[in-house]
Coordinates of C-alpha atoms and ligand atoms in Angstrom, one line a residue:
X451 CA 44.9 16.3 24.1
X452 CA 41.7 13.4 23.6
X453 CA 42.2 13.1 27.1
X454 CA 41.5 16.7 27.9
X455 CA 39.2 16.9 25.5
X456 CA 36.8 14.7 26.6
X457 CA 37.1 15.2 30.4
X458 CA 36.1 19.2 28.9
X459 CA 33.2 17.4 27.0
X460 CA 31.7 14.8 30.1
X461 CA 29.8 17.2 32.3
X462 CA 28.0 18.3 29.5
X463 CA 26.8 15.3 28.1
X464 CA 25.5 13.5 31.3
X465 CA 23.1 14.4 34.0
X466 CA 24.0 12.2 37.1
X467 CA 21.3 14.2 39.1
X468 CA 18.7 12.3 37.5
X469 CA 17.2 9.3 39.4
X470 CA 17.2 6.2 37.5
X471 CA 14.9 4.7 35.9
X472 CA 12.7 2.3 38.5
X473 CA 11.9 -0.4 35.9
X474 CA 15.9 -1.4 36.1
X475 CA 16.7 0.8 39.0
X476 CA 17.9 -2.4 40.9
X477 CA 21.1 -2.3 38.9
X478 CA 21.2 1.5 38.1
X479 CA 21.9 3.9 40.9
X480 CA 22.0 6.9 38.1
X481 CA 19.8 8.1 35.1
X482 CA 20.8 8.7 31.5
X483 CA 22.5 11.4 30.1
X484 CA 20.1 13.8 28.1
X485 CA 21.2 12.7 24.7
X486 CA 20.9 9.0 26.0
X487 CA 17.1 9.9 26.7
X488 CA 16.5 11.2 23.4
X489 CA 18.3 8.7 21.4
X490 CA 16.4 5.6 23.2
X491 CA 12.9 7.1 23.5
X492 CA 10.5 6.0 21.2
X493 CA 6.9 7.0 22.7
X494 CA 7.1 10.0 20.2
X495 CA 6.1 7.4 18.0
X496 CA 5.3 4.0 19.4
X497 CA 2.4 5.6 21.0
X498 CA 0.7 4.8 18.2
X499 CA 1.0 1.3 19.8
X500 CA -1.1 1.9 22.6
X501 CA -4.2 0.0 21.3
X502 CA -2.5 -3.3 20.5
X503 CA -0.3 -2.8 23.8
X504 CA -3.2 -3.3 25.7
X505 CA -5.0 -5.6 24.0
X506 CA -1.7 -7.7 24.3
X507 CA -1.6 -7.5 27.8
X508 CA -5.5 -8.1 28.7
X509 CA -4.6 -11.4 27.2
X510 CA -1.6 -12.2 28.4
X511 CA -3.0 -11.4 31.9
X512 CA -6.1 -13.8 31.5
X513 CA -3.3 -16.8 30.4
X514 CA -1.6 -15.9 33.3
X515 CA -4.9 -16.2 35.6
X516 CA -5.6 -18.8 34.0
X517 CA -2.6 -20.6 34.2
X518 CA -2.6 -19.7 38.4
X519 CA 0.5 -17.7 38.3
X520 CA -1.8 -14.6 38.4
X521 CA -4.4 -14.4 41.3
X522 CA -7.8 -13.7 40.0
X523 CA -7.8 -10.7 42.3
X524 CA -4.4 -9.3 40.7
X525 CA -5.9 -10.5 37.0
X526 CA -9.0 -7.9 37.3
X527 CA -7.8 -5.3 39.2
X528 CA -4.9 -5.2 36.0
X529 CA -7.6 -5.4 33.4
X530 CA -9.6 -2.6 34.9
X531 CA -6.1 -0.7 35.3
X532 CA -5.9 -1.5 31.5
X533 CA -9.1 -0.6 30.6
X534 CA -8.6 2.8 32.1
X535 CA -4.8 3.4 30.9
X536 CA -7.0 3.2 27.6
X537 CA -9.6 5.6 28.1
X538 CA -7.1 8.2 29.1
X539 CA -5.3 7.3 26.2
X540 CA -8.0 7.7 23.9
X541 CA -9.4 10.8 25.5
X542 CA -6.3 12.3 25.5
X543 CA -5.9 12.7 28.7
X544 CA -2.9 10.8 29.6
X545 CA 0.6 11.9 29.8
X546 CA 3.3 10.5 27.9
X547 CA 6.3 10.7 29.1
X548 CA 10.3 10.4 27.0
X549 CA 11.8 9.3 30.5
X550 CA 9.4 6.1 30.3
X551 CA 11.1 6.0 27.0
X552 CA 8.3 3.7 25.2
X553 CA 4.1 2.9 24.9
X554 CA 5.3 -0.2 26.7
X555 CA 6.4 1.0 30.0
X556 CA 4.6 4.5 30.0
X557 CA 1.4 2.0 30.0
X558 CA 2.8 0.0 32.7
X559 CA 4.3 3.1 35.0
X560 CA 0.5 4.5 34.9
X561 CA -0.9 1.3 35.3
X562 CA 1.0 0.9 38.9
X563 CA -0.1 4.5 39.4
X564 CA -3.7 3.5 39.5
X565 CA -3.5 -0.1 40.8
X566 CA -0.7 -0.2 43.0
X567 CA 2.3 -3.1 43.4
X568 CA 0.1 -5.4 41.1
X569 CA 1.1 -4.4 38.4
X570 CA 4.3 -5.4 39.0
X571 CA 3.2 -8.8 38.2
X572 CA 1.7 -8.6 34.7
X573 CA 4.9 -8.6 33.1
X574 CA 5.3 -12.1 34.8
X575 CA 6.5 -14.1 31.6
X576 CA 7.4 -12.0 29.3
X577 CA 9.9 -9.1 28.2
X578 CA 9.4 -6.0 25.7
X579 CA 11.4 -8.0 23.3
X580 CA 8.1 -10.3 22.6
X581 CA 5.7 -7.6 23.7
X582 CA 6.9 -5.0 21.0
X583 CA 7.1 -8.2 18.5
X584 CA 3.0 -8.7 19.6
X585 CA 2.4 -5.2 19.4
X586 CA 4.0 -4.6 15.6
X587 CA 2.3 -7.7 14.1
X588 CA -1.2 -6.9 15.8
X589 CA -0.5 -3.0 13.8
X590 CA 0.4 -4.5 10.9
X591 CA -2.5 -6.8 10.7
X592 CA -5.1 -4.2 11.8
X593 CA -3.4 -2.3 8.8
X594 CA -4.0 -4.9 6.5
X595 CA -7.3 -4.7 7.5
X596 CA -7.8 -1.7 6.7
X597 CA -6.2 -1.3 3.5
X598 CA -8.0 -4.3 2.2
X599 CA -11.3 -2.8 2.1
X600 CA -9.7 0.5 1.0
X601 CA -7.8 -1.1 -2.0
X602 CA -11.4 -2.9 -2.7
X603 CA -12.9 0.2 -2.6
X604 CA -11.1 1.4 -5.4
X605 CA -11.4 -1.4 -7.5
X606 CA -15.3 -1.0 -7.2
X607 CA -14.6 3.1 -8.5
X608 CA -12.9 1.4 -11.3
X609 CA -15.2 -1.1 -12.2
X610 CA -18.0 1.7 -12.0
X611 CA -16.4 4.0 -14.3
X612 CA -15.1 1.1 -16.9
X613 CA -19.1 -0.2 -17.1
X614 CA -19.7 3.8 -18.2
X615 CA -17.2 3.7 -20.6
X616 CA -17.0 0.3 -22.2
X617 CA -17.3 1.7 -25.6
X618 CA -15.0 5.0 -25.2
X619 CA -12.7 4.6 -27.9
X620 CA -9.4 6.3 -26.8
X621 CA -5.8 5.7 -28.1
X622 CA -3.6 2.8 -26.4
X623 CA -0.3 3.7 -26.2
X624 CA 3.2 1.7 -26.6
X625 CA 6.3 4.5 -25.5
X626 CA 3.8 7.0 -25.5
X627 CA 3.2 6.3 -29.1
X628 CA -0.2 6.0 -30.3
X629 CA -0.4 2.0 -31.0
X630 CA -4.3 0.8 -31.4
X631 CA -7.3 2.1 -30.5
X632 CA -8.2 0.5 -26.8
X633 CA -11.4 1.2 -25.0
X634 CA -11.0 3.3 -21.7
X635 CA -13.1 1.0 -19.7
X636 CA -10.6 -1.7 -20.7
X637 CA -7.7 0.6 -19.5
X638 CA -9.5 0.9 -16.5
X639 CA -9.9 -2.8 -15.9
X640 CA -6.0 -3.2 -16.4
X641 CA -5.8 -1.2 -12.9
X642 CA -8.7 -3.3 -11.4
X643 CA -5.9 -6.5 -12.2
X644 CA -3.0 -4.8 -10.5
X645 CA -4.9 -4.0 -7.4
X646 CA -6.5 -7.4 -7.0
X647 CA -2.7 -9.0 -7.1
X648 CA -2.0 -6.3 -4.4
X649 CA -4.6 -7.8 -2.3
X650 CA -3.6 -10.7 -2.9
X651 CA -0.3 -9.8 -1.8
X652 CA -1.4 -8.2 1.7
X653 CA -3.6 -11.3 2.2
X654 CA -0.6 -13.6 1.6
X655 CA 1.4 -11.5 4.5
X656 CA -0.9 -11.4 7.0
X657 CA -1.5 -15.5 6.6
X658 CA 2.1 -16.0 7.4
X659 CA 2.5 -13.2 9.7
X660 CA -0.7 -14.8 12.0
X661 CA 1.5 -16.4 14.6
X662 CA 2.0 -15.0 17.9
X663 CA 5.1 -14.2 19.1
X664 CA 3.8 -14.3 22.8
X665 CA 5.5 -16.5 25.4
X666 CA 9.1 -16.0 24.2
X667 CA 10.0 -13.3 27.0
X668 CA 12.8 -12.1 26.9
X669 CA 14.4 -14.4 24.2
X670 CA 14.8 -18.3 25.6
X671 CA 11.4 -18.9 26.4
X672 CA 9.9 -18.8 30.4
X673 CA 10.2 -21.1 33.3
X674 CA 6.6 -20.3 34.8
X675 CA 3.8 -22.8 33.5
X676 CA 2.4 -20.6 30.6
X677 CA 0.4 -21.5 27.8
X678 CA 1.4 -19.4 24.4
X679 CA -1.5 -21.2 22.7
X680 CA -4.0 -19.5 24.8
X681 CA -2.9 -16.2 24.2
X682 CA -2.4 -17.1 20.4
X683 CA -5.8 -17.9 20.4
X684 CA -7.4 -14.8 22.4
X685 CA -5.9 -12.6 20.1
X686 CA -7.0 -14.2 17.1
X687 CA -3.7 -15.7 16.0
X688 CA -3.9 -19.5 14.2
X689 CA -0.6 -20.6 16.2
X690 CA 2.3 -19.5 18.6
X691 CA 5.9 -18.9 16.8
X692 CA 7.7 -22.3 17.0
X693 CA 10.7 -20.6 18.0
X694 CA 11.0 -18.0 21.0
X695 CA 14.7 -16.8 19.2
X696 CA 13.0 -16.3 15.9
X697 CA 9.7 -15.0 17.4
X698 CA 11.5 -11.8 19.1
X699 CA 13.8 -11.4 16.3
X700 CA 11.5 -11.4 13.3
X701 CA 10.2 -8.4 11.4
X702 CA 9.7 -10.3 8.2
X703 CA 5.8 -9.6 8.6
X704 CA 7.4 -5.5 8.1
X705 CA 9.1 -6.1 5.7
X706 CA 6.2 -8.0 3.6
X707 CA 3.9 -5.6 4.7
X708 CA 6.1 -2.7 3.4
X709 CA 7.0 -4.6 0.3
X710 CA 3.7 -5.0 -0.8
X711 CA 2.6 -1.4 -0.3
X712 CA 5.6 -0.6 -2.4
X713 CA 4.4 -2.2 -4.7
X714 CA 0.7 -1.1 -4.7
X715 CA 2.3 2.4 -4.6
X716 CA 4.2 1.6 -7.8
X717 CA 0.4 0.8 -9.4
X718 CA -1.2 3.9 -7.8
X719 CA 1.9 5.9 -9.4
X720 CA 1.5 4.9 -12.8
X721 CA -2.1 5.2 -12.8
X722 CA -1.5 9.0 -11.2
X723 CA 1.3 9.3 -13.7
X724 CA -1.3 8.8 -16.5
X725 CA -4.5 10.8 -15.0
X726 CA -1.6 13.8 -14.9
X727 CA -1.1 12.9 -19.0
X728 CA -4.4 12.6 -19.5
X729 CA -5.5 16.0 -17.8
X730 CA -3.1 18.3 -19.5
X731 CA -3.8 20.5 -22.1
X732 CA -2.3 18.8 -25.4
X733 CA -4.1 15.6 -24.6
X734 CA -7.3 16.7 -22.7
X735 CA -8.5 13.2 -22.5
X736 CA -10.1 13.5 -18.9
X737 CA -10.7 16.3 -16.6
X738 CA -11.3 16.3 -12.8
X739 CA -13.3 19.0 -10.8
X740 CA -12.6 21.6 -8.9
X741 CA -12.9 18.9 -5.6
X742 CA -10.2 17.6 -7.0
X743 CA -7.8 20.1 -8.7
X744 CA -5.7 23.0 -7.2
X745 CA -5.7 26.4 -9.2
X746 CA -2.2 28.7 -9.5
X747 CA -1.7 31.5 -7.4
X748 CA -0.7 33.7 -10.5
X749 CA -1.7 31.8 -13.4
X750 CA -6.2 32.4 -13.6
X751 CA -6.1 29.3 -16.5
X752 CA -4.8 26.9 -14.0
X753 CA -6.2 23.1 -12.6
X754 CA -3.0 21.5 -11.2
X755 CA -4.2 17.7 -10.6
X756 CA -2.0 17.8 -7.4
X757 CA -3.3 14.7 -5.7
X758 CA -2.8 12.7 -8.8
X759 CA 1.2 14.3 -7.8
X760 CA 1.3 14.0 -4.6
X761 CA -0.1 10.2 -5.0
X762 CA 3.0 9.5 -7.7
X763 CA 5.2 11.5 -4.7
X764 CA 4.1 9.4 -1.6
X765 CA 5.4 6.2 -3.5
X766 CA 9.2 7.6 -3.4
X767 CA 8.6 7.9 0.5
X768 CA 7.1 4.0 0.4
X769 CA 10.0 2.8 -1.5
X770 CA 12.7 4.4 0.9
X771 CA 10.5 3.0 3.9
X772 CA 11.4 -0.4 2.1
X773 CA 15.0 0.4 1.7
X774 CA 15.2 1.5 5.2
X775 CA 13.7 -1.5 7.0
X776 CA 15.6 -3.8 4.9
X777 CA 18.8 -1.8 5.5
X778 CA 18.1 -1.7 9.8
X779 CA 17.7 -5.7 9.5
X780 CA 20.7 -6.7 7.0
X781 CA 23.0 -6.8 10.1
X782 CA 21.4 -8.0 13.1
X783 CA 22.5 -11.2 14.9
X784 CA 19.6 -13.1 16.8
X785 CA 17.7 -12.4 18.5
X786 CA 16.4 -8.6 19.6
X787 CA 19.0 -5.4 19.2
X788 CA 17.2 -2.2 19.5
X789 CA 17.8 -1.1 16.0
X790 CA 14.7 -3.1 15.7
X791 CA 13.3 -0.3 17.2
X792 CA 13.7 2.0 14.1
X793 CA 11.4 -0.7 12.2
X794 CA 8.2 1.4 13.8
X795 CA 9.1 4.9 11.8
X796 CA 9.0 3.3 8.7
X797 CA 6.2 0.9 8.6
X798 CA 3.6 3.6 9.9
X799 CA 4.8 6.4 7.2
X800 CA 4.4 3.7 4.6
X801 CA 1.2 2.3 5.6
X802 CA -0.2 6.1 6.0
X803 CA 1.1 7.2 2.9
X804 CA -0.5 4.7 0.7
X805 CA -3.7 4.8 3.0
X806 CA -3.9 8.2 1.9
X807 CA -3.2 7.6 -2.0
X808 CA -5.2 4.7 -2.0
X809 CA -8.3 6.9 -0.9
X810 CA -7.1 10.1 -2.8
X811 CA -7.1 7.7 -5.9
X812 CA -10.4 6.3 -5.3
X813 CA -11.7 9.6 -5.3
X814 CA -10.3 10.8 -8.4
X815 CA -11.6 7.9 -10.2
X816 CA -14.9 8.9 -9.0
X817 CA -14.4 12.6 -9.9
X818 CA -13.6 12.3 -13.6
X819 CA -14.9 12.9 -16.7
X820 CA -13.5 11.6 -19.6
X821 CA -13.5 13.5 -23.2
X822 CA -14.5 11.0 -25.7
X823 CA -14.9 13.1 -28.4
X824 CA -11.2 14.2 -27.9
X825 CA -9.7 10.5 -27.0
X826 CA -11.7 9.2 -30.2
X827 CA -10.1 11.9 -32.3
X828 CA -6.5 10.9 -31.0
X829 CA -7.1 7.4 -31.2
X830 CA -8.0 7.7 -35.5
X831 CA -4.9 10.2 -35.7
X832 CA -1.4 8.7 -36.6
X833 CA -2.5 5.5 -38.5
X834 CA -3.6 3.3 -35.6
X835 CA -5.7 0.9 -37.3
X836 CA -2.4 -0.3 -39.9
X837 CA -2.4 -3.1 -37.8
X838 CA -6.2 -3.9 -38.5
X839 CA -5.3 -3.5 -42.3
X840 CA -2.4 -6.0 -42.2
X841 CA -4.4 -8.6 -40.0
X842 CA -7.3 -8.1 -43.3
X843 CA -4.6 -8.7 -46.2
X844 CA -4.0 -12.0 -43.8
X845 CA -7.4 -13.1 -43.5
X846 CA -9.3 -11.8 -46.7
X847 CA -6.1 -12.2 -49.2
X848 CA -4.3 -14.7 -47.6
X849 CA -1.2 -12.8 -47.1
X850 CA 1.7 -14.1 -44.9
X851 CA 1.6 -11.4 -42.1
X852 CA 5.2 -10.3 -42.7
X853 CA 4.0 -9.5 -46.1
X854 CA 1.1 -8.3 -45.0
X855 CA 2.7 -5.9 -43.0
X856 CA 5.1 -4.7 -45.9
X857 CA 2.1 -3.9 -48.2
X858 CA 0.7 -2.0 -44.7
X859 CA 3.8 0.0 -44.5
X860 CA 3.8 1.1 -48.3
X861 CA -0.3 2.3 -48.2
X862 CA 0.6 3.7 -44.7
X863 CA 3.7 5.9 -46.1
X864 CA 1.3 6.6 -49.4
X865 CA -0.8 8.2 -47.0
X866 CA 1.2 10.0 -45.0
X867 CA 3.0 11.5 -48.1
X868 CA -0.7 12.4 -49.2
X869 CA -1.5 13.7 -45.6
X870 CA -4.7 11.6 -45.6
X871 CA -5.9 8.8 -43.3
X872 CA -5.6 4.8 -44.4
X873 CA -9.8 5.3 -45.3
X874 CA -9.1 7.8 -47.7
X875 CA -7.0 6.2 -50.2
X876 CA -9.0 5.2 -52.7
X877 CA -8.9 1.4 -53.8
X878 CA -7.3 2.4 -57.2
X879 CA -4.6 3.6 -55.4
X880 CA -4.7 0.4 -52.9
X881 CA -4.6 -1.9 -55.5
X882 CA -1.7 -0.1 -57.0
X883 CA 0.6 -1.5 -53.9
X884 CA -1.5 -5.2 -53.9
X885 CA -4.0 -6.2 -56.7
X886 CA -6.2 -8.1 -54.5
X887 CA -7.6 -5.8 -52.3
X888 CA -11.0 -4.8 -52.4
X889 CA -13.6 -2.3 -51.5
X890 CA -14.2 -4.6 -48.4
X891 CA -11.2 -3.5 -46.7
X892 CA -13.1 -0.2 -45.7
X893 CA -15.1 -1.8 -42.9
X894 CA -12.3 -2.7 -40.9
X895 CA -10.6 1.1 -41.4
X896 CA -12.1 2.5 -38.3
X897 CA -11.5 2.7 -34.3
X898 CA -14.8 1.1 -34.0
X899 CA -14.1 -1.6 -36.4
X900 CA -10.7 -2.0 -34.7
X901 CA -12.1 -2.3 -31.0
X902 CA -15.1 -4.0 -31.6
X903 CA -12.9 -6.7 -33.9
X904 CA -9.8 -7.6 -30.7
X905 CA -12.8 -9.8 -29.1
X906 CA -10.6 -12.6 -27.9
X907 CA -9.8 -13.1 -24.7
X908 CA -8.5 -10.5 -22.4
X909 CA -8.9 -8.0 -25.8
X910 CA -10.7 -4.8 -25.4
X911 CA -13.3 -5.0 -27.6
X912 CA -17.0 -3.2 -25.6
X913 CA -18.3 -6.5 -25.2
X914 CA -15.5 -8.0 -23.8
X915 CA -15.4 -5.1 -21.6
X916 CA -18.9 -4.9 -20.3
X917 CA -18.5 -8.9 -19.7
X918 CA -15.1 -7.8 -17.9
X919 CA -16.8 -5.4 -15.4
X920 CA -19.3 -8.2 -14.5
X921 CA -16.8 -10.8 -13.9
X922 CA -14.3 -8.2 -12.3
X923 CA -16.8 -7.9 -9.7
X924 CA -17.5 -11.2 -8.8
X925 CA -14.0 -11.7 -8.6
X926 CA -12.6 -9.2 -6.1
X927 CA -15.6 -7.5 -4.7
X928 CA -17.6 -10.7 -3.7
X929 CA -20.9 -10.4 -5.4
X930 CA -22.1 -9.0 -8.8
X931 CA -24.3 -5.6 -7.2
X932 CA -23.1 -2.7 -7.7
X933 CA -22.9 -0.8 -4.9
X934 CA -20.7 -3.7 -3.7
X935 CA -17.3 -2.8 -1.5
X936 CA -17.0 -5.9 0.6
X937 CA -13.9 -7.7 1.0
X938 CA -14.3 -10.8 -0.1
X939 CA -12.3 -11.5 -3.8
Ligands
LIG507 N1 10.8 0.3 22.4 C1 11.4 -0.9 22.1 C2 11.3 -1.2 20.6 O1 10.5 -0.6 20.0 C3 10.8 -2.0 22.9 C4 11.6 -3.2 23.2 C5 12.7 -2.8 24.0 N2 13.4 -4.0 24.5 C6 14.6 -3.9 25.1 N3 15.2 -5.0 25.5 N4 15.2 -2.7 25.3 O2 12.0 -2.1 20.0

C-alpha cells in the first residue's frame, strides 16, 4: 500500500528533464525536483547580500593575486567582472535566478557569463560555507553601522526635548500610581540611559564579531599558499578566525546582534507604550501632530498614535527573530548544515524592524508637545508630595522616618476624609496629629518644592536636569553643541 503509494506520488514530485546544476554537474547527471528548488533557494532573500558578496570576493581575488595562485590577468579581468555584476545589481538590471539557488552563485554564474572560464578560478580557496559566513558578518556590521548613528540620533531628540522641559512638573508613576512629582525632562533622560547601554551593546558585538572568517573554505582550512590575514585586513577586520571549524560554523555575531536589538526594541516599546498613555484622552499629558497621528475612518474625534503602536508591535517580531535564530542553532553539530541558512530571514526582519522604530521614534520625540498645565495638575492630585512631608517631620522635628511616615499617613487620611489637599490643612489641625509641626511645613507642600528639593545625584530636580542634558551630551553624542548627532559616546 506505502509502496504504491509512493511509486503514484514520484513522477510528480521530481523533474528528471532538468539539466543539473553546472556548479556540481560533475557528480550530478540530473536536476532537482521542483519542490527541492524551492526549499534550497535562498536568492529571494540573500540577494540582499549582494553588496558584501562582492566586496568579499574583490578581496579575496587580490590575496589570491597576490599570493600567485591567481594571474594578474585572471585577478583584473574578475574584478572588472565584479564591478559590473554590481552595477547590474544596483541598477536593477540583473536577473536573479531560484535555479542558481543563492547571491553567491547567481554572482558567480553571471560573472562567467561576462568573463569567460576565469571565473572558474576565483573560488580558488574557498567554499560558500566561509563565503556566506564573510557575507553575514560584513551585513551585520554595516548594520551596526547604521543603527549606531540612528540610535544616537534619537538620543540627541531626547536630549533636545528634556533641555525644553527641565522644569515640567508631571507625575512619576510607580504601578501606574501617581508616586512623586518628577520632571519630564528627567523622564526623558531615563530613555537617553537605556539607549546609550544599547549602543554599548551593538558596539560590544561588532568588537567581537570583527574577525574574518575567510580562508576556512570549505571547513578544514586550504592547501594553496593563502594568506587569511590579508583579506582580514582589506576588509577591515582586526584578525582572521583562529579556527576554520569554528569560523564557518559561527553565527554568534547573529545572534548578538539580534539579542541586542531585542533589547533596544524592549526600550523603544516601553517608551511607545507610555507616549500611547500619555496621548490619550484621560491623561492628555502630550500630544503629537497630525504628521504623526492616524485619524478613524468613522470616528471625526479621532488621533490614533499608530506609530507609537506599531513601534511597541515590531518588538514582538524582534523577539521571535531571537527565538528563531537561537532555536535553528540549538542543534547543529560543527561545522556548516544548511539550516544555517534560515539565520538570513531573521536577522534582516529584525534589524529592519527596529531601523524603522528607531527612526519612527526619533520622530515622535521631535513631534511632541507636552501639556504642562495638565501633567502639573496630575502630578499635585492624589497626595504626591506625602513623601516630602514625612522626609520634613525627619529633618525639621527629628522624627524617625517610620514615624514620620505614620504621622504622614494620619494628615494624609485627614485630608482625604476632608477632600482637601496636604496644603490645606490648617496647622491646628496638623498639630492635632504631631505638636511640633509648624507653619514651615508649607514650603515644602508643593510639586515645585518637591522637584526642586530631590537635588542629589541622579534626582530630578530642574537643575539636576539641565546639568543632565549637558553631560548627556558629552557622553553619548561626542561634543556639548547642539545640533550634535555624531557617533562617538
Ligand atoms: N545559501 C547558503 C546559506 O545561506 C550558502 C552556503 C551554502 N553552502 C553549502 N555547502 N551548501 O547558508
Amino acid at each position: 500500500m506505502a509502496r504504491k503509494n509512493r511509486a503514484a506520488r514520484a513522477p510528480k514530485s521530481r523533474s528528471n528533464t532538468k539539466r543539473a546544476n553546472t556548479m556540481w554537474g560533475g557528480r550530478y547527471k540530473l536536476g532537482p525536483a521542483e519542490i527541492m528548488e524551492k526549499i534550497n533557494a535562498s536568492i529571494g532573500f540573500d540577494r540582499r547580500l549582494y553588496a558584501q558578496d562582492i566586496t568579499g570576493s574583490i578581496a579575496h581575488c587580490d590575496m589570491l593575486v597576490a599570493q600567485g595562485i591567481l594571474t594578474a590577468k585572471d585577478g583584473s579581468a574578475i574584478k572588472r567582472g565584479l564591478a559590473k555584476v554590481r552595477e547590474e545589481i544596483e541598477s536593477g538590471r540583473f536577473k536573479f535566478s531560484t535555479k542558481l539557488e543563492d547571491i553567491h552563485m547567481n554572482v558567480e554564474a553571471r560573472l562567467a557569463e561576462l568573463i569567460g572560464p576565469a571565473a572558474g578560478r576565483l573560488h580558488t580557496a574557498r567554499s560558500r560555507n566561509d563565503q556566506v559566513a564573510l557575507d553575514v558578518r560584513l551585513w551585520v556590521r554595516d548594520a551596526i553601522d547604521r543603527l549606531e548613528p540612528m540610535l544616537a540620533d534619537l538620543q540627541a531628540a531626547l536630549i533636545e526635548r528634556a533641555e525644553e522641559y527641565a522644569a515640567t512638573i508631571m507625575p512619576g508613576f510607580t504601578h501606574l500610581q501617581t508616586a512623586q512629582p518628577i520632571t519630564f525632562g528627567h523622564h526623558l533622560l531615563a530613555y537617553v540611559e537605556m539607549f546609550g547601554r544599547d549602543r554599548g551593546r551593538l558596539a560590544d558585538c561588532r568588537a567581537r564579531l570583527n574577525e574574518s572568517p575567510l580562508g576556512a573554505a570549505a571547513l578544514a582550512g586550504s592547501p594553496h599558499p593563502i594568506d587569511p590575514r590579508k583579506t582580514a585586513k582589506a576588509l577591515g577586520f582586526d584578525r582572521p578566525m583562529a579556527n576554520s571549524l569554528d569560523a564557518v560554523s559561527d553565527r554568534d555575531y547573529v545572534v548578538e546582534f539580534i539579542a541586542a536589538t531585542s533589547l533596544t526594541a524592549v526600550h523603544l516599546s516601553r517608551l511607545a507604550e507610555e507616549i500611547v498613555i500619555w496621548c490619550s484622552a484621560p491623561f492628555r499629558f502630550i500630544a503629537l501632530s497630525d504628521a504623526f497621528t492616524t485619524g478613524s475612518s468613522i470616528m471625526p474625534q479621532k488621533r490614533n498614535p499608530d506609530a507609537a503602536e506599531l513601534t511597541r508591535a515590531k518588538t514582538g517580531r524582534i523577539l521571535g527573530s531571537f527565538v528563531a535564530i537561537c532555536t535553528i542553532l540549538k542543534g547543529l553539530p560543527l561545522t556548516y548544515q544548511k539550516d544555517m541558512q534560515e539565520d538570513k530571514e531573521p536577522l534582516f526582519d529584525a534589524a529592519d524592524s527596529l531601523e524603522l522604530g528607531v527612526a519612527a521614534m526619533a520622530g515622535m520625540i521631535r513631534d511632541l508637545k507636552a501639556n504642562p498645565q495638565r501633567m502639573r495638575a496630575v502630578a499635585s492630585a492624589d497626595y504626591s508630595v506625602a513623601t516630602d512631608l514625612a522626609d520634613w517631620l525627619v529633618r525639621k522635628v527629628g522624627l524617625p522616618f517610620r514615624q514620620a511616615h505614620h504621622v504622614t499617613g494620619t494628615l494624609v487620611g485627614i485630608a482625604a476624609d476632608k477632600g482637601v489637599d496636604l496644603d490645606k490643612l490648617s496647622l491646628a489641625e496638623m498639630q492635632a496629629v504631631e505638636p511640633n509641626i509648624d507653619r514651615s511645613v508649607y514650603g515644602v507642600l508643593t510639586v515645585e518644592a518637591s522637584v526642586a528639593a530631590r537635588k542629589s545625584l541622579g534626582g530630578t530636580s530642574p537643575a539636576n536636569v539641565a546639568r543632565a542634558t549637558k553631560e548627556a551630551r558629552s557622553r553619548f553624542l561626542g561634543r556639548a553643541s547642539k545640533s550634535a548627532k555624531g557617533r562617538g559616546r
